[in-house]
Amino acid sequence: MTPFVQLTGFMAAMPLANINTDAIIPSAWLRSMTADLAAGLFAGYRFDEAGRERPDFVLNRPPFRTARILLADENFGCGSSREAAVWALARFGIRCVLAPSFADIFYENAFRNGLLAGKLDPATFAALLAEVDRHADNPVFTVDLPSTTIMGPDGIARRFAVPASRAEALIRGDDEIESTLRHAGDIAAFHRAARTTRNWLYPGVRNLGETA
Amino acid sequence: MADRPPAATTAAPSTVFDKIWDAHLVKRLDDGRDLVFVDRHVLQETTSAQAFDGLARAGRAVRHAELTVATQDHIVSTAPGRDEATNPAGRELLGLMRTNARAHGIPLFGVDDRRQGIVHVIGPELGLALPGSLLACGDSHTSTVGGLGALGIGVGTSEVEHVLATQTLAMTRPRNMRVTFEGAVEPGVTAKDLILHTIGALGTAAGQGSAVEYAGAAIRRLPVEARLTLCNMSIELGARLGLVAPDEATVAYVRNREFAPTGSALAEAARYWLGLRTDADAMFGQEFTIDCSRIAPQVTWGTSPQDVAGIDAAVPDPASFADAKRRELAAAALRYMGLEPGTRLAGLPIDVAFIGSCTNGRLSDLEAAAAVIQGRRVAPTVRALVVPGSTAVKRAAEAIGLDRVFRAAGFEWRDAGCSLCVSVNEDTVPPGARCLATSNRNFENRQGPRSRTHLASPAMVAAAAIAGRIVDVRREPAP
């Protein structure tokens, strides 16, 4: 995983609650391993039926076309488990989403792909929204993970929340599978014990796919 | 004299969720998360290819192929007689799943297999999902299996890879939440209506970070398939999972399933399952009560499952919402849906009727729909589809003649798959068309670009297909 320490770039605001993963990456981009996910990001909002850009959508307007930080509202990433939603944001260049709350699966997917999902209290959300608006010509923000702060054009440092363990893992760029495999002995011991107490749950040599 | 603290007694009162979770806890990790063992890992084709790719690049093996199965459901064509070669859109992902399953010794219930079907339908149906077990799948609606008293955890692709490599999930322990249903359910009101109403009342974020237990006499009376429908949409409540404590009905449902335990193993398992219930004094982080007696058949009017009302109601005026954000969302939803405030839900003309999905694609759902259409004809302006949730459901329905009922009424009788729920396959709703669907999401563009989706129960969709417009199934004349 690509480590994340500090990020500076344009912040785009999409102050809508319940933005779902179907909206972040529509199903048309899920049919292939090699789909251009950056082109599919928010495709329903970005393009009209003829594939032309909708000029009023934030990511179609300079300077937000090259946004690296997204400011969103409550329950961002609800709906489908599709991890392509996170991949699409990352391929587009967005490596940090700030919102008052995130849907659970999206939140998990984000950190596993080096995308910082920072939680904001309502006052900070409102203040950032106003600040992006005030500096729409040059909305450059810096997100610093070790200090969990956001510094904007107004020069005010604001805080976001992220569990310390997640921040540390993101800063180190941990491979989570590698971390878990360090407990392989415990996992094997658990399975052995569970097979004695709940043997009915674990097929022995019989494969689940074979007819009994 | 100061009271002495009570002597240490038995374990603190706990919830059914806690009991199952604790039985799967490998260890508490240093970062505060729990490492839990996955009893069953079920794969589908759209969220597993990259996971196998990652596994290969890291040179890792599948740790427990014998606890893993794969099915093809999302991208498959549901055109009758389809096979892997007649799935042009999905050829790449279907082929990769076949190759990956073969390479790792994972059984695959592919489009040509008698056990093929939507992953959340075949899990319970085949006895792969068992009460008291923990099941993971790269699909948000894995919560469905909670209807059996299993912990169904939907994950993304990197977690699919994590489970393949380790047979575990590293997760923050969900919080306990309970929704208790009081009162009696009116005739014509189904599990789908109960959960849609609940999402409408509590909102799509109410369950964030939570395991939701559905409780109350009304839930105990629900057949197991209805409990699967209820738990299916827990994700639309924002929850990690939903569940109903196992009871005798659960045990009866599991008996004789293909991969379920048999004989003395089943007897031992059943004793364990029936002990899985929430202690009287157990604490929940959040508790809600829903009065069933006031619930009418539900229909969504907007673009989120929380935009829902009883069939007796009208499309709300966005101005009627106290919250400014909700007003804005409702106004945008009505623009997208092409609806005016005050329009009655009953009477809205529909273009497409869809019966199927992991929410409502089981045999009992098809029976409920067939009961409504017996001897009647689909309106000429409506395209009506029935897509069984699994190949086994299709066979069972044909064995009792439901296919003839649907066909005679003018419904398409299709092969099993996700179909119009997700439009990652060939099945889509045309731009601007209005579809009444038994599926779980009415998001913008969900059923195809500019498609307009309303959610309802199978009987409601069947009645609307006949009438050509949304109607109250309770007021429909008997055929």
XYZ file of C-alpha atoms in Angstrom:
691
model
C 0.000 0.000 0.000
C 1.228 3.505 -0.838
C 2.007 5.303 2.413
C 0.188 8.527 3.206
C 1.769 11.234 5.322
C 0.875 14.637 3.958
C -1.107 15.778 0.955
C -1.418 19.222 -0.594
C -3.857 20.006 -3.365
C -7.185 21.432 -4.448
C -10.180 20.558 -2.312
C -13.477 20.017 -4.137
C -16.739 20.115 -2.209
C -19.732 17.870 -2.900
C -21.964 18.790 0.043
C -24.569 16.064 -0.505
C -25.487 13.441 2.085
C -25.639 9.724 1.237
C -23.468 9.764 -1.890
C -23.523 6.071 -2.758
C -20.921 3.874 -4.406
C -23.146 3.432 -7.487
C -22.803 7.180 -7.964
C -19.043 7.147 -7.282
C -18.480 4.417 -9.875
C -21.498 3.334 -11.953
C -21.987 -0.341 -12.779
C -20.909 0.109 -16.411
C -17.311 0.307 -15.155
C -17.520 -2.937 -13.194
C -17.706 -5.306 -16.127
C -13.995 -5.565 -16.754
C -10.686 -5.761 -14.896
C -9.234 -3.085 -17.158
C -11.958 -0.410 -17.206
C -10.764 3.208 -17.053
C -11.986 3.915 -13.530
C -10.769 7.526 -13.546
C -13.082 8.196 -16.473
C -15.928 6.502 -14.628
C -15.625 8.483 -11.392
C -19.006 10.137 -10.702
C -19.801 9.491 -14.379
C -23.531 10.054 -13.907
C -22.823 13.504 -12.494
C -19.866 14.366 -14.721
C -21.290 13.456 -18.128
C -24.629 13.744 -19.893
C -26.169 10.916 -21.915
C -24.115 11.855 -24.965
C -20.931 11.624 -22.900
C -20.411 15.393 -22.803
C -19.207 17.012 -19.612
C -21.841 18.704 -17.490
C -20.247 22.145 -16.980
C -21.950 22.712 -13.628
C -20.483 19.625 -11.932
C -17.690 20.538 -9.554
C -15.030 18.173 -10.922
C -15.569 19.597 -14.421
C -14.663 23.100 -13.286
C -11.159 24.450 -12.920
C -9.336 24.194 -10.598
C -11.317 21.221 -9.227
C -10.556 19.118 -12.304
C -7.320 18.260 -10.560
C -8.739 18.025 -7.040
C -6.828 15.779 -4.658
C -9.098 16.215 -1.636
C -12.858 15.734 -1.608
C -15.130 17.319 0.986
C -18.369 15.362 1.272
C -21.342 15.172 3.594
C -22.744 12.449 5.865
C -22.777 8.730 5.074
C -20.366 9.022 2.152
C -19.920 5.748 0.237
C -23.135 4.040 1.273
C -24.611 1.217 -0.775
C -22.642 -1.438 -2.611
C -19.385 -2.915 -1.315
C -17.687 -2.213 -4.640
C -14.082 -1.296 -3.903
C -13.878 0.160 -7.399
C -15.417 3.266 -5.815
C -12.187 3.804 -3.893
C -10.036 2.820 -6.860
C -11.883 5.336 -9.064
C -11.288 8.167 -6.589
C -7.610 7.224 -6.337
C -7.101 6.906 -10.112
C -8.709 10.302 -10.584
C -6.127 11.660 -8.132
C -8.191 12.021 -4.966
C -6.346 10.549 -2.005
C -8.310 12.053 0.851
C -12.040 12.296 1.497
C -13.220 14.393 4.425
C -16.791 13.945 5.640
C -18.842 13.925 8.833
C -19.376 10.169 8.453
C -18.711 7.268 6.101
C -20.489 4.032 5.318
C -18.692 1.133 6.997
C -17.544 -0.900 3.999
C -16.365 2.180 2.092
C -14.394 3.260 5.158
C -12.635 -0.114 5.334
C -11.972 -0.141 1.589
C -10.501 3.369 1.699
C -7.738 2.678 4.212
C -6.778 -0.584 2.531
C -6.017 1.397 -0.613
C -4.098 4.257 0.936
C -7.041 6.654 0.727
C -7.446 8.731 3.874
C -11.057 8.949 5.095
C -11.046 11.720 7.708
C -14.063 12.395 9.883
C -15.128 15.979 10.594
C -17.303 17.382 13.320
C -20.280 19.351 11.952
C -18.740 22.756 12.708
C -15.503 21.882 10.916
C -17.444 20.547 7.951
C -19.375 23.824 7.676
C -16.230 25.913 8.111
C -14.337 23.998 5.419
C -17.273 24.270 3.050
C -17.307 28.028 3.512
C -13.550 28.240 3.103
C -13.569 26.266 -0.182
C -16.310 28.598 -1.383
C -14.397 31.706 -0.352
C -11.275 30.563 -2.174
C -12.894 28.897 -5.176
C -10.165 30.302 -7.423
C -7.353 28.700 -5.441
C -8.705 26.260 -2.841
C -5.378 24.719 -1.848
C -5.425 22.723 1.357
C -2.856 20.586 3.136
C -3.925 17.477 4.997
C -1.336 16.338 7.514
C -1.971 12.871 8.850
C 0.513 12.710 11.772
C -1.020 15.847 13.319
C -4.542 15.139 11.956
C -4.859 18.712 10.758
C -6.129 20.460 7.670
C -4.538 23.788 6.765
C -6.414 25.940 4.258
C -5.959 29.267 2.451
C -7.266 31.109 5.519
C -4.296 29.773 7.463
C -6.519 28.148 10.079
C -5.566 24.665 11.220
C -8.610 22.458 11.649
C -8.791 18.925 12.981
C -10.114 15.742 11.504
C -10.533 12.422 13.284
C -8.936 9.132 12.396
C -8.220 6.237 14.752
C -4.547 6.377 15.760
C -3.949 2.791 14.683
C -5.309 3.458 11.204
C -3.233 6.615 10.879
C -0.091 4.730 11.868
C -0.822 1.907 9.431
C -1.449 4.431 6.645
C 1.748 6.352 7.397
C 3.756 3.116 7.356
C 1.941 1.800 4.272
C 1.273 -1.511 6.054
C 0.341 -4.618 4.143
C -2.577 -5.844 6.199
C -2.390 -9.443 5.009
C 1.251 -9.534 6.036
C 0.298 -8.182 9.462
C -2.431 -10.782 9.906
C -0.225 -13.642 8.764
C 2.003 -12.904 11.768
C -0.878 -14.418 13.766
C -1.040 -17.544 11.601
C -0.277 -19.718 14.618
C -3.176 -18.256 16.573
C -5.493 -18.675 13.596
C -4.555 -22.330 13.193
C -4.983 -22.922 16.926
C -8.401 -21.270 16.821
C -9.476 -23.491 13.946
C -8.266 -26.647 15.742
C -10.173 -25.713 18.896
C -13.310 -24.696 17.004
C -13.294 -28.020 15.198
C -13.616 -29.795 18.513
C -16.383 -27.574 19.918
C -18.291 -26.916 16.658
C -17.216 -29.765 14.477
C -20.511 -29.641 12.584
C -19.408 -26.336 11.123
C -16.153 -27.438 9.533
C -16.109 -29.993 6.760
C -13.156 -32.292 7.225
C -11.629 -33.571 4.070
C -15.017 -33.342 2.415
C -15.025 -30.389 0.137
C -18.017 -28.057 0.355
C -18.376 -28.243 -3.381
C -18.776 -31.978 -3.559
C -22.121 -33.608 -3.117
C -22.439 -35.454 0.142
C -20.803 -0.549 56.753
C -19.993 -0.157 53.110
C -21.522 -2.646 50.758
C -19.033 -5.052 49.408
C -19.001 -5.431 45.653
C -20.826 -8.555 44.563
C -18.657 -11.578 44.131
C -17.694 -12.388 40.581
C -20.542 -14.338 39.071
C -21.265 -15.768 35.666
C -20.525 -13.883 32.483
C -22.221 -10.516 31.993
C -25.536 -10.600 30.116
C -24.823 -10.511 26.425
C -26.552 -10.345 23.090
C -26.859 -13.076 20.501
C -24.470 -11.049 18.359
C -21.886 -10.947 21.166
C -22.134 -14.678 21.682
C -21.528 -15.507 18.037
C -18.810 -12.887 17.662
C -16.979 -14.107 20.770
C -17.122 -17.661 19.447
C -15.205 -16.448 16.379
C -12.642 -14.263 18.091
C -9.132 -15.455 17.285
C -7.600 -12.593 19.237
C -7.864 -8.931 20.014
C -5.248 -7.064 17.946
C -2.923 -4.387 19.315
C -4.810 -1.708 17.400
C -8.065 -2.563 19.186
C -9.640 -4.428 16.314
C -10.716 -8.046 16.529
C -9.344 -10.833 14.383
C -12.307 -13.119 13.676
C -12.404 -16.486 11.956
C -14.471 -16.823 8.790
C -16.378 -20.127 8.681
C -17.548 -19.703 5.109
C -16.199 -17.479 2.378
C -18.459 -17.085 -0.633
C -17.145 -15.503 -3.807
C -18.906 -13.829 -6.714
C -17.384 -12.812 -10.006
C -17.392 -9.008 -9.858
C -15.460 -8.555 -6.610
C -13.038 -11.485 -6.629
C -10.892 -11.207 -9.773
C -8.661 -8.450 -8.416
C -8.386 -10.308 -5.109
C -6.972 -13.388 -6.831
C -4.721 -11.118 -8.827
C -3.358 -9.590 -5.619
C -2.891 -13.017 -4.110
C -0.909 -14.174 -7.141
C 1.293 -11.076 -7.199
C 2.161 -11.603 -3.527
C 2.749 -15.314 -4.111
C 0.166 -16.298 -1.493
C -2.026 -19.379 -1.301
C -5.704 -19.782 -0.419
C -5.616 -20.858 3.203
C -8.882 -22.815 3.476
C -10.218 -23.732 0.044
C -12.498 -26.255 1.788
C -14.342 -23.375 3.491
C -14.648 -21.366 0.268
C -17.160 -21.577 -2.566
C -17.786 -19.448 -5.636
C -20.849 -18.635 -7.685
C -21.565 -16.548 -10.756
C -24.507 -14.207 -10.324
C -23.941 -10.492 -10.937
C -22.769 -10.272 -14.499
C -24.492 -13.377 -15.864
C -27.160 -13.111 -18.498
C -30.564 -14.240 -17.238
C -31.860 -14.933 -20.739
C -33.346 -18.432 -20.770
C -30.841 -21.023 -21.908
C -27.823 -18.803 -21.281
C -24.383 -20.287 -20.709
C -20.938 -18.811 -20.125
C -20.447 -18.269 -23.859
C -23.712 -16.324 -24.205
C -22.511 -13.723 -21.715
C -20.525 -11.375 -23.943
C -20.469 -8.544 -21.401
C -19.248 -10.815 -18.657
C -16.944 -13.153 -20.505
C -13.756 -11.761 -18.966
C -14.888 -11.883 -15.335
C -16.734 -15.197 -15.674
C -13.669 -16.746 -17.291
C -11.355 -15.365 -14.611
C -13.562 -16.802 -11.892
C -13.489 -20.214 -13.523
C -9.701 -20.099 -13.926
C -9.118 -18.850 -10.384
C -11.485 -21.347 -8.798
C -9.843 -24.217 -10.646
C -6.322 -23.048 -9.816
C -7.084 -22.865 -6.077
C -9.351 -25.893 -5.755
C -12.424 -23.806 -4.936
C -15.755 -25.317 -5.989
C -17.591 -23.131 -8.476
C -21.337 -23.058 -8.954
C -21.167 -21.513 -12.403
C -23.898 -20.617 -14.878
C -24.137 -24.264 -15.940
C -24.423 -25.698 -12.404
C -27.672 -26.816 -10.775
C -26.584 -24.961 -7.611
C -25.926 -21.616 -9.337
C -27.705 -18.584 -8.031
C -27.397 -15.255 -6.262
C -24.771 -15.675 -3.594
C -27.125 -14.665 -0.741
C -29.858 -16.977 -1.981
C -27.710 -20.085 -2.370
C -25.895 -19.596 0.959
C -28.957 -20.465 3.079
C -30.475 -22.714 0.423
C -27.483 -25.054 0.247
C -26.742 -25.027 3.966
C -23.513 -23.116 3.374
C -24.709 -20.399 5.737
C -25.541 -21.939 9.107
C -26.912 -20.433 12.325
C -24.172 -19.245 14.639
C -21.617 -19.122 11.839
C -19.655 -16.213 10.434
C -19.829 -15.814 6.691
C -17.959 -13.272 4.584
C -18.548 -12.251 0.992
C -17.456 -9.441 -1.267
C -20.974 -8.088 -1.494
C -22.800 -5.688 0.784
C -25.962 -7.797 1.033
C -24.172 -10.615 2.813
C -26.199 -9.481 5.829
C -29.038 -11.539 4.308
C -27.851 -14.699 6.079
C -28.595 -12.996 9.394
C -32.103 -14.325 8.843
C -30.707 -17.677 9.939
C -28.887 -16.239 12.937
C -25.556 -16.119 11.095
C -23.172 -13.164 11.024
C -23.010 -12.164 7.353
C -20.260 -9.655 6.714
C -20.059 -7.839 3.402
C -16.576 -6.688 2.439
C -14.647 -5.094 -0.400
C -12.170 -6.752 -2.706
C -9.042 -6.255 -0.591
C -10.809 -7.947 2.295
C -11.811 -10.792 -0.013
C -8.081 -11.167 -0.648
C -7.446 -10.983 3.098
C -9.942 -13.757 3.793
C -8.542 -15.905 0.987
C -5.047 -15.574 2.434
C -5.842 -15.771 6.158
C -9.445 -17.082 6.617
C -9.981 -14.139 8.961
C -11.217 -10.577 9.016
C -9.574 -7.837 11.071
C -12.503 -5.695 12.120
C -13.668 -3.165 14.609
C -16.215 -5.002 16.701
C -19.670 -3.779 15.671
C -21.847 -2.129 18.311
C -25.083 -3.724 19.437
C -28.323 -2.264 18.139
C -31.829 -3.718 18.450
C -35.018 -3.004 16.575
C -38.054 -4.499 18.281
C -41.257 -4.885 16.303
C -44.418 -4.576 18.352
C -47.999 -5.226 17.365
C -49.457 -7.423 14.672
C -48.633 -7.183 10.988
C -51.663 -6.461 8.805
C -52.525 -8.884 5.989
C -50.767 -7.898 2.773
C -47.798 -6.492 4.698
C -44.520 -8.385 4.296
C -40.986 -8.458 5.664
C -40.047 -6.147 2.796
C -42.538 -3.591 4.071
C -41.248 -3.926 7.636
C -37.660 -3.224 6.633
C -38.513 -0.439 4.167
C -40.622 1.238 6.835
C -37.794 0.851 9.370
C -35.264 2.423 6.993
C -37.696 5.260 6.354
C -38.200 5.819 10.067
C -34.554 5.563 11.172
C -32.647 6.693 8.057
C -29.943 5.063 5.956
C -27.155 5.869 8.407
C -28.845 4.778 11.653
C -26.998 1.479 11.844
C -23.476 2.666 11.077
C -20.918 0.461 12.789
C -23.651 -1.739 14.231
C -24.901 -5.289 14.320
C -28.684 -5.024 14.330
C -30.802 -7.638 16.052
C -34.404 -7.741 14.873
C -36.640 -8.843 17.729
C -40.240 -8.998 18.842
C -43.208 -11.305 18.416
C -43.807 -10.194 14.818
C -40.284 -11.262 13.890
C -40.651 -14.642 15.624
C -43.738 -15.248 13.503
C -41.902 -14.524 10.236
C -40.939 -17.569 8.182
C -37.188 -17.929 7.694
C -37.269 -16.715 4.077
C -38.993 -13.518 5.238
C -36.279 -13.072 7.887
C -33.696 -13.300 5.102
C -35.500 -10.451 3.292
C -35.531 -8.403 6.498
C -31.830 -8.896 7.191
C -30.916 -8.363 3.531
C -31.645 -4.636 3.726
C -29.749 -4.065 6.982
C -27.049 -2.538 4.805
C -29.610 0.043 3.633
C -30.000 0.903 7.311
C -26.256 1.554 7.323
C -25.486 -1.498 9.475
C -22.600 -3.943 9.190
C -25.027 -6.813 9.573
C -28.492 -7.748 10.784
C -29.675 -10.892 12.453
C -32.590 -12.754 13.966
C -31.833 -15.179 16.795
C -32.237 -18.793 15.694
C -35.299 -20.741 16.826
C -37.097 -23.971 15.950
C -38.142 -22.525 12.576
C -34.479 -21.913 11.799
C -33.529 -25.477 12.674
C -36.353 -26.809 10.520
C -35.189 -24.640 7.622
C -31.608 -25.890 7.815
C -32.497 -29.579 8.039
C -31.819 -31.518 4.826
C -29.931 -28.692 3.133
C -27.179 -30.057 0.904
C -24.157 -28.975 2.970
C -25.831 -28.766 6.378
C -24.888 -31.191 9.148
C -26.952 -34.340 9.451
C -27.814 -36.921 12.112
C -26.115 -36.533 15.470
C -24.062 -33.599 14.185
C -27.289 -31.758 13.384
C -28.721 -32.579 16.798
C -25.591 -31.233 18.473
C -25.634 -28.143 16.254
C -29.333 -27.513 16.923
C -28.755 -27.545 20.690
C -26.034 -24.954 20.194
C -28.155 -22.812 17.865
C -31.163 -22.749 20.170
C -28.939 -21.495 22.987
C -28.026 -18.439 20.924
C -30.336 -15.797 22.292
C -29.985 -12.394 23.837
C -29.945 -12.407 27.632
C -32.745 -10.456 29.292
C -30.448 -7.804 30.772
C -28.144 -7.410 27.790
C -27.305 -3.838 26.870
C -27.676 -2.338 23.398
C -25.931 0.846 22.254
C -29.097 1.805 20.389
C -32.649 0.497 20.769
C -35.656 1.269 18.593
C -39.237 0.087 18.612
C -41.412 -0.153 15.524
C -45.193 -0.497 15.703
C -46.095 -3.054 13.017
C -49.808 -2.453 13.182
C -49.442 0.951 11.525
C -47.438 -0.270 8.544
C -49.072 -0.338 5.107
C -47.417 -1.858 2.016
C -44.442 0.400 1.314
C -43.286 2.072 -1.901
C -40.235 4.279 -2.321
C -40.727 7.628 -4.029
C -37.133 8.941 -4.130
C -33.578 7.867 -4.811
C -32.630 6.425 -1.436
C -34.347 3.549 0.372
C -35.217 5.979 3.170
C -37.431 7.904 0.722
C -40.357 5.609 1.395
C -44.031 5.827 2.344
C -47.130 3.694 2.670
C -49.132 3.015 -0.488
C -51.917 5.209 0.980
C -49.613 8.216 1.020
C -48.629 10.866 -1.479
C -45.202 11.967 -2.679
C -44.085 14.362 0.072
C -43.398 18.035 -0.419
C -39.664 18.567 0.156
C -40.637 21.652 2.187
C -42.271 19.323 4.709
C -38.885 18.068 5.933
C -37.582 19.943 8.946
C -33.948 19.321 8.064
C -32.496 21.587 5.355
C -30.271 18.887 3.899
C -33.153 16.442 3.719
C -35.219 19.098 1.900
C -32.472 19.515 -0.681
C -32.081 15.746 -1.143
C -35.827 15.244 -1.495
C -36.114 18.007 -4.084
C -33.272 16.482 -6.116
C -34.852 13.039 -5.790
C -38.205 14.258 -7.082
C -36.530 15.985 -10.040
C -34.754 12.743 -10.919
C -37.856 10.625 -10.419
C -40.056 12.997 -12.457
C -42.555 13.400 -9.617
C -44.511 16.304 -8.190
C -45.167 16.734 -4.475
C -48.655 15.582 -3.567
C -48.912 12.966 -6.335
C -50.516 9.809 -4.946
C -48.178 6.805 -5.029
C -51.152 4.624 -5.915
C -51.869 5.281 -9.582
C -48.334 6.023 -10.805
C -47.944 4.303 -14.191
C -45.002 1.918 -14.505
C -43.080 0.674 -17.530
C -41.180 -2.244 -15.995
C -42.004 -4.699 -13.205
C -39.093 -6.681 -11.732
C -39.500 -9.597 -9.348
C -36.213 -11.085 -8.169
C -32.888 -10.198 -6.440
C -31.258 -11.343 -3.201
C -33.964 -9.429 -1.350
C -37.000 -11.091 -2.881
C -35.945 -13.853 -5.284
C -36.806 -16.881 -3.131
C -39.608 -19.390 -3.685
C -41.956 -17.798 -1.138
C -41.534 -14.453 -2.937
C -42.474 -15.996 -6.271
C -45.451 -17.737 -4.647
C -46.669 -14.432 -3.196
C -46.424 -12.772 -6.601
C -48.041 -15.671 -8.434
C -50.978 -15.629 -6.028
C -51.757 -12.079 -7.145
C -51.568 -12.648 -10.897
C -53.322 -16.000 -11.152
C -55.636 -15.823 -14.164
C -54.816 -12.188 -15.035
C -52.722 -10.436 -17.713
C -49.804 -8.021 -17.499
C -50.815 -4.571 -18.764
C -49.758 -4.102 -22.414
C -47.607 -1.096 -21.492
C -45.500 -3.042 -18.977
C -42.458 -5.282 -19.425
C -42.637 -7.737 -16.526
C -39.781 -10.037 -15.506
C -39.486 -12.794 -12.952
C -35.906 -13.762 -12.226
C -35.574 -16.596 -9.708
C -32.833 -16.012 -7.141
C -31.260 -19.371 -7.855
C -31.440 -22.232 -10.287
C -32.896 -24.335 -7.464
C -35.630 -21.743 -6.856
C -36.382 -21.848 -10.564
C -36.666 -25.645 -10.538
C -38.806 -25.628 -7.385
C -41.121 -22.990 -8.858
C -41.488 -24.980 -12.063
C -42.258 -28.106 -10.049
C -45.335 -26.416 -8.615
C -46.299 -24.739 -11.879
C -45.463 -21.119 -11.034
C -43.650 -20.659 -14.331
C -46.895 -21.403 -16.171
C -48.779 -18.871 -14.036
C -46.209 -16.170 -14.772
C -45.911 -16.988 -18.458
C -49.676 -17.158 -18.952
C -49.934 -13.688 -17.418
C -47.295 -12.328 -19.779
C -44.255 -12.290 -17.491
C -40.807 -13.232 -18.782
C -39.578 -16.337 -16.930
C -35.800 -16.006 -16.790
C -32.738 -17.853 -15.551
C -31.282 -17.130 -12.110
C -29.067 -14.114 -11.435
C -28.939 -10.547 -10.095
C -30.512 -9.183 -13.277
C -32.267 -5.824 -12.959
C -31.160 -5.219 -9.401
C -27.704 -4.098 -10.407
C -27.573 -3.634 -14.230
C -23.984 -4.844 -14.411
C -25.385 -7.492 -16.762
C -27.562 -7.265 -19.886
C -30.745 -6.334 -18.049
C -31.473 -2.610 -17.800
C -34.400 -0.243 -17.477
C -34.508 2.238 -20.405
C -33.701 5.918 -19.725
C -36.623 7.725 -18.129
C -38.643 4.532 -17.658
C -40.252 3.813 -14.292
C -39.695 0.409 -12.722
C -41.348 -1.117 -9.675
C -38.803 -3.577 -8.302
C -38.503 -6.054 -5.455
C -34.778 -5.320 -5.177
C -33.016 -3.205 -2.560
C -31.717 0.011 -4.113
C -33.459 2.861 -5.857
C -30.303 4.918 -6.415
C -30.009 7.169 -9.456
C -28.973 5.126 -12.510
C -29.040 1.887 -10.491
C -31.052 -0.061 -13.061
C -29.454 1.723 -16.003
C -28.763 5.346 -16.994
C -31.668 7.622 -15.928
C -33.753 4.632 -14.822
C -36.388 5.435 -12.203
C -36.763 2.754 -9.541
C -39.466 2.304 -6.929
C -39.038 -0.482 -4.373
C -41.858 -2.674 -3.084
C -42.769 -6.232 -2.116
C -43.296 -9.055 -4.659
C -47.093 -8.976 -4.305
C -47.118 -5.206 -4.841
C -44.955 -5.536 -7.967
C -47.151 -8.308 -9.317
C -50.293 -6.240 -8.767
C -48.711 -3.232 -10.457
C -47.610 -5.307 -13.448
C -51.249 -6.295 -13.990
C -52.699 -2.837 -13.412
C -49.995 -0.979 -15.336
C -49.658 1.367 -12.386
C -48.747 1.177 -8.722
C -51.761 -0.113 -6.772
C -52.541 -1.217 -3.234
C -52.384 -4.999 -3.394
C -54.783 -5.165 -0.446
C -57.524 -3.484 -2.500
C -57.082 -5.501 -5.662
C -60.124 -7.620 -6.476
C -59.553 -11.337 -6.203
C -59.180 -12.896 -9.659
